[in-house]
Amino acid sequence: MSISRESIKKYNIPGPRYTSYPTAPVWSDEVNESVYGEKLRSFGQSNKTLSLYIHIPFCQSLCTFCACNVVIRRQENKYGDEYLKYLFTEIELISKEIGRKPSIKQLHFGGGTPTYLNTQQLRSLFKKVQEHFDVDLSSEVAIEIDPRTIDYEKLVTLKEIGFNRISFGVQDFDQKVQEAINRIQPLAMVKEVNQWCRDLKFHSINFDLIYGLPYQTQASFSQTIKDVIKLTPDRIALYSFAYVPWLKKHQNKLSQITLPDNELKLDLFLLARDAFIENNYLSIAMDHFARKDDELAQAYNEGELYRNFMGYTVKPADEYIGLGLTSIGFIGKTFIQNVKVLPEYYKMLSENRLAVERGKILNEDDEIRQWVIRALMCQFQLRRDVFYKTFHIPFDEYFRDERDHIVWCIEEGLLLEDDKGLKVTEMGKIFVRNICMGFDQYFQKQQTKQQFSKTV
Ligand SMILES: C[S@@+](CC[C@H](N)C(=O)[O-])C[C@H]1O[C@@H](n2cnc3c(N)ncnc32)[C@H](O)[C@@H]1O
Ligand code: SF4
């Protein structure tokens, strides 16, 4: 697929990644402890199922590219113990509000680096979760690990505890790139950890990669991709480097001169994408690939792929709750985000208060646009009949004002249209964020524009 330089320039504007709609910059303090409490209580009175995300914010050292919510601490048991004390209080408060033991269809430990916790801390956290929630161990029980800070014994413990999926940060194998991002993890190390995961029968092993990092060239990134393919991960997340130094001050340490320019960045993405597709991976979403025999690929083919803050999934629960610093949940049509500063999180919980900071209660229009954006991002298509069945309004009538945007996308070769609806083209898959922006009414009203990384 050839993409002109003009297109790249045109599309490469700051824009949301749409891990949520409405996107986080428009959330506000309209969601507070009392709203959260009320949502939890009404969830408790339903028989809905739940996904649970638990955030462990700690890492031992800072990767200079990182845009995650992290707290850097040298690994000492006391930090983990202290954090768990407050996390347990949060679990108890939430469980009390719910008033029943909900069934968990998807459990995800993310970070930071959850395996910063020692094995005893991980065991006690899992036990605490099981005391208050009914975890289905045959469903998705996933954890993010950092290959630099894991050993075989810890992986054995994870398996014993009940984790069945592993995701790990690879980013890039090139030594010069690794030095520039303060993250040394040679191929041999990743190979070993990957083999341990296979021996222990973790399934759906995922690698995270990033394109657009300092010193990446077509030759160096091609080599990284070749090495990745040889290790046969089941899933690959190929992220565009989000360069947001106004939000993450430490990214200023990266010299801009060493960053690939926009054209090279897109070339890096395309070479990786082509190589994955040639090697039995399916492009299931903008930046995600799955081996054709992985259940995500099957779900994609059947139009049954979903996405939330934990990533892509085949088994969405009705609602999800986030536990821990900065974590996000979605319950009763409302996004809820916890506070982002550790002492504040500790203080609120020590006062037995839910540590919520902000969120967004969706109105009807938000729900409709959320549905549309999700369909475009996850299924790469939008069916008029399904839209009508869901909202009892004709799609073209509701989105009359967006018609110009749809026509523009068609003329640009990003969308195709027929009687059934809209379909994202191969090029549109790469610029799907640009398609979605036209349906994002907050973005269109310029309420959020300057706060995002660029789309390519
Ligand atoms: C929480 S980390 C994964 C677990 C573990 N902390 C590690 O790094 O191995 C989540 C992933 O987010 C991605 N990531 C972090 N900062 C990013 C950025 N600025 N742009 C794009 N992706 C980023 C990385 O690929 C990283 O592996
Ligand atoms: S990429 Fe992972 S290990 Fe590196 S700082 Fe971010 S969360 Fe921590």
Short mmCIF file of C-alpha atoms and ligand atoms in Angstrom, two decimals:
data_model
loop_
_atom_site.label_atom_id
_atom_site.label_comp_id
_atom_site.label_asym_id
_atom_site.label_seq_id
_atom_site.Cartn_x
_atom_site.Cartn_y
_atom_site.Cartn_z
CA MET A 1 0.00 0.00 0.00
CA SER A 2 1.53 3.32 -0.97
CA ILE A 3 0.70 6.40 1.01
CA SER A 4 1.69 9.84 -0.21
CA ARG A 5 3.73 12.25 1.89
CA GLU A 6 0.90 14.78 1.54
CA SER A 7 -1.53 12.33 3.15
CA ILE A 8 0.79 11.78 6.05
CA LYS A 9 1.14 15.52 6.58
CA LYS A 10 -2.61 16.00 6.31
CA TYR A 11 -3.53 13.24 8.73
CA ASN A 12 -0.71 13.60 11.20
CA ILE A 13 -2.46 15.91 13.62
CA PRO A 14 -2.85 15.67 17.39
CA GLY A 15 -5.73 13.34 18.14
CA PRO A 16 -7.12 10.93 20.74
CA ARG A 17 -6.35 7.20 20.76
CA TYR A 18 -9.98 6.56 21.66
CA THR A 19 -9.38 4.13 24.47
CA SER A 20 -12.52 5.85 25.74
CA TYR A 21 -15.23 8.09 24.38
CA PRO A 22 -15.73 10.76 25.62
CA THR A 23 -11.96 11.04 25.95
CA ALA A 24 -10.28 11.70 29.30
CA PRO A 25 -9.60 15.44 28.78
CA VAL A 26 -13.33 16.20 28.91
CA TRP A 27 -13.92 14.32 32.16
CA SER A 28 -14.57 16.44 35.20
CA ASP A 29 -15.26 16.40 38.92
CA GLU A 30 -18.97 15.82 38.19
CA VAL A 31 -18.06 12.26 39.16
CA ASN A 32 -17.19 12.21 42.84
CA GLU A 33 -17.37 9.78 45.72
CA SER A 34 -21.11 10.07 46.06
CA VAL A 35 -21.77 9.43 42.35
CA TYR A 36 -19.37 6.46 42.42
CA GLY A 37 -21.02 5.05 45.55
CA GLU A 38 -24.43 5.32 43.96
CA LYS A 39 -23.27 3.60 40.75
CA LEU A 40 -21.72 0.76 42.75
CA ARG A 41 -24.90 0.27 44.77
CA SER A 42 -27.10 0.06 41.68
CA PHE A 43 -24.60 -2.33 40.10
CA GLY A 44 -24.92 -4.42 43.26
CA GLN A 45 -28.67 -4.66 42.78
CA SER A 46 -28.27 -5.97 39.25
CA ASN A 47 -26.91 -9.34 38.23
CA LYS A 48 -24.37 -7.85 35.85
CA THR A 49 -20.87 -9.28 35.44
CA LEU A 50 -17.66 -7.39 35.92
CA SER A 51 -14.16 -6.90 34.56
CA LEU A 52 -11.58 -5.83 37.10
CA TYR A 53 -8.43 -3.83 36.48
CA ILE A 54 -5.83 -3.45 39.23
CA HIS A 55 -3.09 -0.86 38.83
CA ILE A 56 0.30 -1.33 40.46
CA PRO A 57 2.10 1.94 39.72
CA PHE A 58 5.66 1.06 40.70
CA CYS A 59 8.68 0.53 38.44
CA GLN A 60 12.31 0.24 39.47
CA SER A 61 13.60 2.65 36.87
CA LEU A 62 12.07 5.05 34.41
CA CYS A 63 12.07 4.36 30.66
CA THR A 64 12.48 7.82 29.15
CA PHE A 65 9.71 7.28 26.59
CA CYS A 66 7.13 6.17 29.15
CA ALA A 67 3.72 7.84 29.14
CA CYS A 68 2.13 5.45 31.67
CA ASN A 69 1.16 6.40 35.21
CA VAL A 70 4.23 5.28 37.10
CA VAL A 71 5.90 5.81 40.45
CA ILE A 72 9.62 5.02 40.49
CA ARG A 73 10.87 3.24 43.62
CA ARG A 74 13.81 0.92 44.12
CA GLN A 75 12.33 -2.48 44.81
CA GLU A 76 11.80 -2.74 48.50
CA ASN A 77 9.07 -4.73 50.19
CA LYS A 78 7.90 -1.75 52.23
CA TYR A 79 6.51 0.18 49.23
CA GLY A 80 4.50 -2.81 48.06
CA ASP A 81 3.23 -3.51 51.60
CA GLU A 82 2.18 0.09 52.06
CA TYR A 83 0.39 0.21 48.71
CA LEU A 84 -1.43 -3.07 49.35
CA LYS A 85 -2.68 -1.83 52.71
CA TYR A 86 -4.59 0.97 50.96
CA LEU A 87 -5.57 -1.12 47.95
CA PHE A 88 -7.16 -3.63 50.35
CA THR A 89 -9.14 -0.80 51.96
CA GLU A 90 -10.32 0.24 48.50
CA ILE A 91 -11.39 -3.34 47.71
CA GLU A 92 -13.31 -3.51 51.01
CA LEU A 93 -15.05 -0.17 50.44
CA ILE A 94 -16.07 -1.08 46.92
CA SER A 95 -17.22 -4.52 47.90
CA LYS A 96 -19.31 -3.06 50.73
CA GLU A 97 -21.05 -0.67 48.35
CA ILE A 98 -21.75 -3.47 45.85
CA GLY A 99 -23.12 -5.67 48.61
CA ARG A 100 -22.66 -8.96 46.74
CA LYS A 101 -19.81 -11.03 45.33
CA PRO A 102 -19.90 -10.27 41.61
CA SER A 103 -18.63 -12.66 39.03
CA ILE A 104 -15.41 -11.50 37.33
CA LYS A 105 -15.14 -12.29 33.62
CA GLN A 106 -11.81 -10.57 33.05
CA LEU A 107 -9.09 -9.71 35.54
CA HIS A 108 -6.09 -7.62 34.56
CA PHE A 109 -3.11 -6.52 36.64
CA GLY A 110 -1.43 -3.55 34.93
CA GLY A 111 0.98 -0.80 35.67
CA GLY A 112 3.64 0.38 36.08
CA THR A 113 4.93 -3.10 36.62
CA PRO A 114 2.66 -5.39 38.67
CA THR A 115 5.50 -7.86 39.20
CA TYR A 116 7.27 -5.13 41.17
CA LEU A 117 5.32 -6.82 44.00
CA ASN A 118 7.05 -9.84 45.50
CA THR A 119 5.47 -13.28 45.25
CA GLN A 120 3.97 -13.12 48.73
CA GLN A 121 2.43 -9.72 48.01
CA LEU A 122 1.02 -10.97 44.70
CA ARG A 123 -0.48 -14.00 46.43
CA SER A 124 -2.10 -11.96 49.17
CA LEU A 125 -3.50 -9.46 46.68
CA PHE A 126 -5.03 -12.23 44.60
CA LYS A 127 -6.47 -13.85 47.72
CA LYS A 128 -8.01 -10.54 48.77
CA VAL A 129 -9.59 -10.14 45.33
CA GLN A 130 -11.03 -13.66 45.56
CA GLU A 131 -12.48 -12.97 48.99
CA HIS A 132 -14.59 -10.17 47.54
CA PHE A 133 -15.08 -11.17 43.92
CA ASP A 134 -15.92 -14.45 42.27
CA VAL A 135 -13.02 -14.78 39.83
CA ASP A 136 -13.63 -17.17 36.96
CA LEU A 137 -10.16 -18.69 36.59
CA SER A 138 -11.05 -20.16 33.21
CA SER A 139 -11.54 -16.69 31.77
CA GLU A 140 -8.94 -14.02 31.05
CA VAL A 141 -6.63 -13.52 34.04
CA ALA A 142 -3.82 -11.36 32.72
CA ILE A 143 -0.73 -9.61 34.02
CA GLU A 144 1.80 -7.19 32.52
CA ILE A 145 5.43 -8.05 33.18
CA ASP A 146 8.74 -6.40 32.45
CA PRO A 147 11.24 -9.00 31.13
CA ARG A 148 14.05 -7.21 32.97
CA THR A 149 12.55 -7.81 36.40
CA ILE A 150 11.05 -11.29 36.20
CA ASP A 151 12.56 -14.67 36.97
CA TYR A 152 11.38 -18.23 36.44
CA GLU A 153 10.27 -18.69 40.05
CA LYS A 154 8.06 -15.63 39.89
CA LEU A 155 6.45 -16.85 36.68
CA VAL A 156 5.75 -20.21 38.34
CA THR A 157 4.06 -18.34 41.19
CA LEU A 158 1.97 -16.31 38.76
CA LYS A 159 0.79 -19.51 37.13
CA GLU A 160 0.01 -21.11 40.50
CA ILE A 161 -1.95 -18.07 41.59
CA GLY A 162 -4.21 -18.33 38.54
CA PHE A 163 -2.83 -15.99 35.89
CA ASN A 164 -3.17 -17.46 32.42
CA ARG A 165 -2.13 -14.58 30.13
CA ILE A 166 1.05 -12.59 30.01
CA SER A 167 1.83 -9.35 28.29
CA PHE A 168 5.32 -7.95 28.21
CA GLY A 169 7.09 -4.84 27.15
CA VAL A 170 9.63 -5.43 24.37
CA GLN A 171 9.61 -2.02 22.62
CA ASP A 172 12.75 -2.51 20.46
CA PHE A 173 15.74 -4.87 20.41
CA ASP A 174 18.32 -2.47 19.03
CA GLN A 175 21.06 -1.64 21.54
CA LYS A 176 21.40 2.02 20.57
CA VAL A 177 17.65 2.52 20.87
CA GLN A 178 17.59 0.70 24.21
CA GLU A 179 20.37 2.91 25.56
CA ALA A 180 18.54 6.04 24.45
CA ILE A 181 15.32 4.97 26.20
CA ASN A 182 17.09 3.79 29.37
CA ARG A 183 15.85 0.26 28.96
CA ILE A 184 18.45 -2.45 28.37
CA GLN A 185 16.87 -5.81 27.61
CA PRO A 186 18.78 -7.83 25.03
CA LEU A 187 17.06 -10.26 22.70
CA ALA A 188 18.48 -13.21 24.66
CA MET A 189 16.68 -12.02 27.80
CA VAL A 190 13.31 -11.70 26.07
CA LYS A 191 13.85 -15.05 24.37
CA GLU A 192 14.42 -16.75 27.70
CA VAL A 193 11.40 -15.17 29.40
CA ASN A 194 9.25 -15.98 26.37
CA GLN A 195 10.36 -19.63 26.54
CA TRP A 196 9.56 -19.82 30.25
CA CYS A 197 6.08 -18.47 29.53
CA ARG A 198 5.56 -21.13 26.87
CA ASP A 199 6.91 -23.91 29.11
CA LEU A 200 4.49 -22.83 31.80
CA LYS A 201 1.62 -22.85 29.28
CA PHE A 202 0.59 -19.24 29.52
CA HIS A 203 -1.50 -18.56 26.49
CA SER A 204 -2.13 -15.48 24.37
CA ILE A 205 1.34 -14.11 25.07
CA ASN A 206 1.49 -10.46 24.01
CA PHE A 207 4.48 -8.28 23.12
CA ASP A 208 4.35 -4.48 23.22
CA LEU A 209 6.44 -2.71 20.58
CA ILE A 210 6.86 0.99 19.87
CA TYR A 211 7.70 2.70 16.58
CA GLY A 212 8.98 6.27 16.53
CA LEU A 213 11.61 5.84 19.25
CA PRO A 214 15.01 7.58 19.13
CA TYR A 215 17.53 6.19 16.63
CA GLN A 216 15.09 3.75 15.04
CA THR A 217 15.86 3.26 11.34
CA GLN A 218 14.20 1.07 8.77
CA ALA A 219 17.10 -1.37 8.98
CA SER A 220 17.19 -1.53 12.78
CA PHE A 221 13.43 -1.83 13.18
CA SER A 222 13.22 -4.49 10.46
CA GLN A 223 15.68 -6.52 12.47
CA THR A 224 13.61 -6.07 15.65
CA ILE A 225 10.49 -7.19 13.79
CA LYS A 226 12.28 -10.26 12.37
CA ASP A 227 13.40 -11.21 15.86
CA VAL A 228 9.91 -10.69 17.23
CA ILE A 229 8.35 -12.89 14.55
CA LYS A 230 10.81 -15.68 15.37
CA LEU A 231 9.60 -15.63 18.97
CA THR A 232 6.00 -16.14 17.72
CA PRO A 233 4.03 -14.08 20.24
CA ASP A 234 0.29 -14.73 19.96
CA ARG A 235 -0.50 -11.04 20.04
CA ILE A 236 1.41 -7.87 19.24
CA ALA A 237 0.62 -4.30 20.21
CA LEU A 238 2.51 -1.97 17.89
CA TYR A 239 2.21 1.45 19.46
CA SER A 240 2.99 4.77 17.89
CA PHE A 241 5.38 6.56 20.23
CA ALA A 242 3.25 9.09 22.09
CA TYR A 243 5.53 12.08 22.47
CA VAL A 244 3.83 14.29 25.04
CA PRO A 245 6.60 16.20 26.88
CA TRP A 246 4.07 18.75 28.12
CA LEU A 247 2.45 15.94 30.12
CA LYS A 248 5.51 13.74 30.78
CA LYS A 249 8.40 16.06 31.54
CA HIS A 250 10.98 13.24 31.48
CA GLN A 251 10.39 12.83 27.73
CA ASN A 252 12.32 16.11 27.39
CA LYS A 253 15.40 13.99 28.07
CA LEU A 254 14.98 12.49 24.61
CA SER A 255 16.80 14.57 22.08
CA GLN A 256 14.35 15.57 19.35
CA ILE A 257 17.10 15.24 16.75
CA THR A 258 17.25 11.51 17.35
CA LEU A 259 13.52 10.96 16.84
CA PRO A 260 12.40 9.64 13.45
CA ASP A 261 10.52 12.25 11.40
CA ASN A 262 6.89 11.68 10.44
CA GLU A 263 7.64 9.96 7.17
CA LEU A 264 10.16 7.58 8.66
CA LYS A 265 7.80 6.91 11.55
CA LEU A 266 5.07 5.84 9.16
CA ASP A 267 7.56 3.74 7.17
CA LEU A 268 8.51 1.95 10.39
CA PHE A 269 4.87 1.21 11.09
CA LEU A 270 4.25 -0.04 7.55
CA LEU A 271 7.28 -2.29 7.43
CA ALA A 272 6.28 -3.90 10.71
CA ARG A 273 2.66 -4.22 9.64
CA ASP A 274 3.60 -5.83 6.31
CA ALA A 275 5.96 -8.26 8.00
CA PHE A 276 3.33 -9.34 10.54
CA ILE A 277 0.69 -9.82 7.86
CA GLU A 278 3.12 -11.86 5.74
CA ASN A 279 3.84 -14.04 8.74
CA ASN A 280 0.37 -15.22 9.65
CA TYR A 281 -0.79 -12.34 11.80
CA LEU A 282 -4.08 -10.58 11.30
CA SER A 283 -4.33 -6.83 11.71
CA ILE A 284 -7.22 -6.83 14.17
CA ALA A 285 -7.18 -3.15 14.97
CA MET A 286 -5.25 0.01 14.29
CA ASP A 287 -2.23 -1.01 16.35
CA HIS A 288 -2.91 -4.63 17.28
CA PHE A 289 -2.07 -7.90 15.56
CA ALA A 290 -3.02 -11.45 16.48
CA ARG A 291 -1.89 -14.80 15.11
CA LYS A 292 -4.64 -16.26 12.98
CA ASP A 293 -5.21 -19.08 15.50
CA ASP A 294 -5.51 -16.72 18.48
CA GLU A 295 -9.01 -16.16 19.83
CA LEU A 296 -8.73 -12.39 19.26
CA ALA A 297 -8.23 -12.99 15.54
CA GLN A 298 -11.23 -15.31 15.49
CA ALA A 299 -13.31 -12.76 17.39
CA TYR A 300 -12.26 -10.08 14.91
CA ASN A 301 -13.39 -12.24 12.00
CA GLU A 302 -16.74 -12.79 13.67
CA GLY A 303 -17.23 -9.09 14.48
CA GLU A 304 -17.04 -9.90 18.18
CA LEU A 305 -14.01 -7.87 19.20
CA TYR A 306 -14.30 -5.36 22.02
CA ARG A 307 -12.00 -2.86 23.62
CA ASN A 308 -11.67 -1.21 26.98
CA PHE A 309 -8.82 0.24 29.02
CA MET A 310 -7.39 -3.25 29.47
CA GLY A 311 -6.98 -3.60 25.72
CA TYR A 312 -8.79 -5.71 23.17
CA THR A 313 -10.92 -8.57 24.40
CA VAL A 314 -13.40 -11.18 23.29
CA LYS A 315 -15.26 -11.41 26.56
CA PRO A 316 -16.41 -8.05 27.72
CA ALA A 317 -18.26 -8.04 31.01
CA ASP A 318 -21.22 -5.72 31.44
CA GLU A 319 -19.23 -3.22 33.50
CA TYR A 320 -15.68 -2.71 34.69
CA ILE A 321 -14.06 -1.40 37.82
CA GLY A 322 -10.54 -0.01 38.22
CA LEU A 323 -8.70 -0.39 41.51
CA GLY A 324 -5.54 1.43 42.53
CA LEU A 325 -3.85 4.72 41.74
CA THR A 326 -5.14 6.46 38.54
CA SER A 327 -7.21 3.43 37.54
CA ILE A 328 -10.30 3.84 35.41
CA GLY A 329 -13.65 2.06 35.52
CA PHE A 330 -16.90 2.25 33.60
CA ILE A 331 -20.01 1.47 35.54
CA GLY A 332 -23.62 2.58 35.10
CA LYS A 333 -22.73 4.46 31.89
CA THR A 334 -20.15 6.47 33.79
CA PHE A 335 -16.36 6.68 33.56
CA ILE A 336 -14.67 6.89 36.94
CA GLN A 337 -11.00 7.67 37.47
CA ASN A 338 -9.09 7.45 40.72
CA VAL A 339 -6.69 10.13 41.96
CA LYS A 340 -3.24 10.23 40.35
CA VAL A 341 -1.04 11.27 43.24
CA LEU A 342 0.06 8.52 45.62
CA PRO A 343 -0.14 10.46 48.94
CA GLU A 344 -3.62 11.63 47.98
CA TYR A 345 -4.70 8.06 47.23
CA TYR A 346 -3.36 6.96 50.62
CA LYS A 347 -4.99 9.89 52.43
CA MET A 348 -8.47 9.34 50.98
CA LEU A 349 -8.42 5.65 51.73
CA SER A 350 -7.12 6.22 55.23
CA GLU A 351 -10.29 8.30 55.71
CA ASN A 352 -12.32 5.38 54.29
CA ARG A 353 -13.26 7.40 51.22
CA LEU A 354 -13.41 6.09 47.66
CA ALA A 355 -10.31 7.58 45.98
CA VAL A 356 -12.16 8.93 42.96
CA GLU A 357 -10.97 12.14 41.29
CA ARG A 358 -13.09 12.67 38.19
CA GLY A 359 -15.05 11.03 35.42
CA LYS A 360 -17.87 11.45 32.96
CA ILE A 361 -21.53 10.54 33.12
CA LEU A 362 -22.50 9.71 29.56
CA ASN A 363 -25.51 11.45 28.06
CA GLU A 364 -27.49 9.87 25.23
CA ASP A 365 -25.41 11.54 22.53
CA ASP A 366 -22.18 10.34 24.19
CA GLU A 367 -23.51 6.79 24.20
CA ILE A 368 -24.40 6.91 20.52
CA ARG A 369 -21.02 8.34 19.52
CA GLN A 370 -19.22 5.90 21.82
CA TRP A 371 -20.94 3.05 19.99
CA VAL A 372 -19.99 4.46 16.56
CA ILE A 373 -16.36 5.03 17.50
CA ARG A 374 -16.10 1.56 19.01
CA ALA A 375 -17.54 -0.02 15.85
CA LEU A 376 -15.05 1.86 13.67
CA MET A 377 -12.09 1.06 15.93
CA CYS A 378 -12.89 -2.59 16.69
CA GLN A 379 -14.84 -3.89 13.73
CA PHE A 380 -13.62 -1.41 11.09
CA GLN A 381 -17.20 -1.09 9.94
CA LEU A 382 -20.51 0.39 10.83
CA ARG A 383 -23.78 -1.28 9.91
CA ARG A 384 -26.83 0.96 9.51
CA ASP A 385 -29.27 -1.84 10.47
CA VAL A 386 -27.41 -2.64 13.69
CA PHE A 387 -27.24 1.07 14.54
CA TYR A 388 -30.98 1.36 13.99
CA LYS A 389 -31.71 -1.75 16.05
CA THR A 390 -29.64 -0.34 18.90
CA PHE A 391 -30.79 3.29 18.94
CA HIS A 392 -34.07 3.31 16.93
CA ILE A 393 -32.88 6.26 14.83
CA PRO A 394 -31.65 6.11 11.22
CA PHE A 395 -27.86 6.59 11.19
CA ASP A 396 -27.95 9.15 8.36
CA GLU A 397 -30.55 11.22 10.13
CA TYR A 398 -28.64 11.31 13.41
CA PHE A 399 -25.33 12.08 11.76
CA ARG A 400 -26.59 14.62 9.24
CA ASP A 401 -23.98 17.17 10.37
CA GLU A 402 -21.23 14.59 9.97
CA ARG A 403 -22.14 13.91 6.34
CA ASP A 404 -19.40 16.22 5.02
CA HIS A 405 -16.84 14.38 7.14
CA ILE A 406 -18.06 11.00 5.87
CA VAL A 407 -17.89 12.21 2.26
CA TRP A 408 -14.38 13.57 2.89
CA CYS A 409 -13.31 10.17 4.30
CA ILE A 410 -14.75 8.43 1.23
CA GLU A 411 -13.01 10.83 -1.17
CA GLU A 412 -9.74 10.38 0.71
CA GLY A 413 -10.01 6.61 0.41
CA LEU A 414 -10.42 6.06 4.15
CA LEU A 415 -14.01 4.79 4.06
CA LEU A 416 -16.22 2.89 1.63
CA GLU A 417 -19.98 3.20 1.68
CA ASP A 418 -22.80 0.97 0.49
CA ASP A 419 -26.45 0.31 1.47
CA LYS A 420 -25.37 -1.63 4.51
CA GLY A 421 -23.15 1.09 5.95
CA LEU A 422 -19.55 2.19 6.17
CA LYS A 423 -16.39 0.13 5.89
CA VAL A 424 -12.89 1.26 6.83
CA THR A 425 -10.40 0.73 3.97
CA GLU A 426 -6.85 -0.63 4.40
CA MET A 427 -5.54 2.95 4.44
CA GLY A 428 -8.40 4.00 6.71
CA LYS A 429 -7.28 1.36 9.24
CA ILE A 430 -4.00 3.24 9.61
CA PHE A 431 -5.73 6.58 10.01
CA VAL A 432 -8.80 5.32 11.86
CA ARG A 433 -8.26 7.91 14.59
CA ASN A 434 -8.78 10.63 11.96
CA ILE A 435 -12.05 8.99 10.90
CA CYS A 436 -13.25 8.82 14.49
CA MET A 437 -12.35 12.46 15.19
CA GLY A 438 -15.18 13.54 12.89
CA PHE A 439 -17.69 11.76 15.16
CA ASP A 440 -16.18 13.16 18.36
CA GLN A 441 -18.27 16.18 19.17
CA TYR A 442 -15.94 17.46 21.91
CA PHE A 443 -12.97 17.31 19.55
CA GLN A 444 -14.95 19.09 16.85
CA LYS A 445 -15.84 21.85 19.30
CA GLN A 446 -12.10 22.29 19.90
CA GLN A 447 -12.50 21.42 23.55
CA THR A 448 -9.66 18.95 23.60
CA LYS A 449 -7.37 19.39 20.58
CA GLN A 450 -4.03 20.42 21.96
CA GLN A 451 -3.75 17.68 24.55
CA PHE A 452 -3.03 14.65 22.40
CA SER A 453 -0.06 13.06 20.70
CA LYS A 454 -0.02 13.02 16.89
CA THR A 455 -1.97 10.32 15.10
CA VAL A 456 0.90 8.80 13.11
C1 LIG B 1 2.70 -0.66 31.67
S1 LIG B 1 3.78 -0.88 30.33
C2 LIG B 1 4.03 -2.64 30.20
C3 LIG B 1 4.58 -3.41 31.39
C4 LIG B 1 5.97 -3.05 31.88
N1 LIG B 1 5.90 -1.86 32.66
C5 LIG B 1 6.98 -2.94 30.79
O1 LIG B 1 7.25 -1.81 30.37
O2 LIG B 1 7.49 -3.96 30.36
C6 LIG B 1 2.66 -0.62 29.02
C7 LIG B 1 3.17 -0.37 27.63
O3 LIG B 1 2.83 0.95 27.25
C8 LIG B 1 3.64 1.31 26.13
N2 LIG B 1 4.03 2.71 26.26
C9 LIG B 1 4.48 3.35 27.35
N3 LIG B 1 4.76 4.63 27.06
C10 LIG B 1 4.45 4.83 25.76
C11 LIG B 1 4.51 5.94 24.87
N4 LIG B 1 4.98 7.13 25.26
N5 LIG B 1 4.09 5.77 23.60
C12 LIG B 1 3.62 4.58 23.17
N6 LIG B 1 3.55 3.50 23.96
C13 LIG B 1 3.96 3.61 25.24
C14 LIG B 1 4.85 0.40 26.14
O4 LIG B 1 4.86 -0.38 24.97
C15 LIG B 1 4.65 -0.44 27.39
O5 LIG B 1 5.08 -1.76 27.20
S1 SF4 B 2 7.48 1.34 30.09
FE1 SF4 B 2 6.91 -0.05 31.72
S2 SF4 B 2 8.81 -0.37 32.91
FE2 SF4 B 2 9.16 1.43 31.64
S3 SF4 B 2 8.63 3.12 33.04
FE3 SF4 B 2 6.82 2.66 31.77
S4 SF4 B 2 5.61 1.27 32.99
FE4 SF4 B 2 7.69 1.30 33.88
#
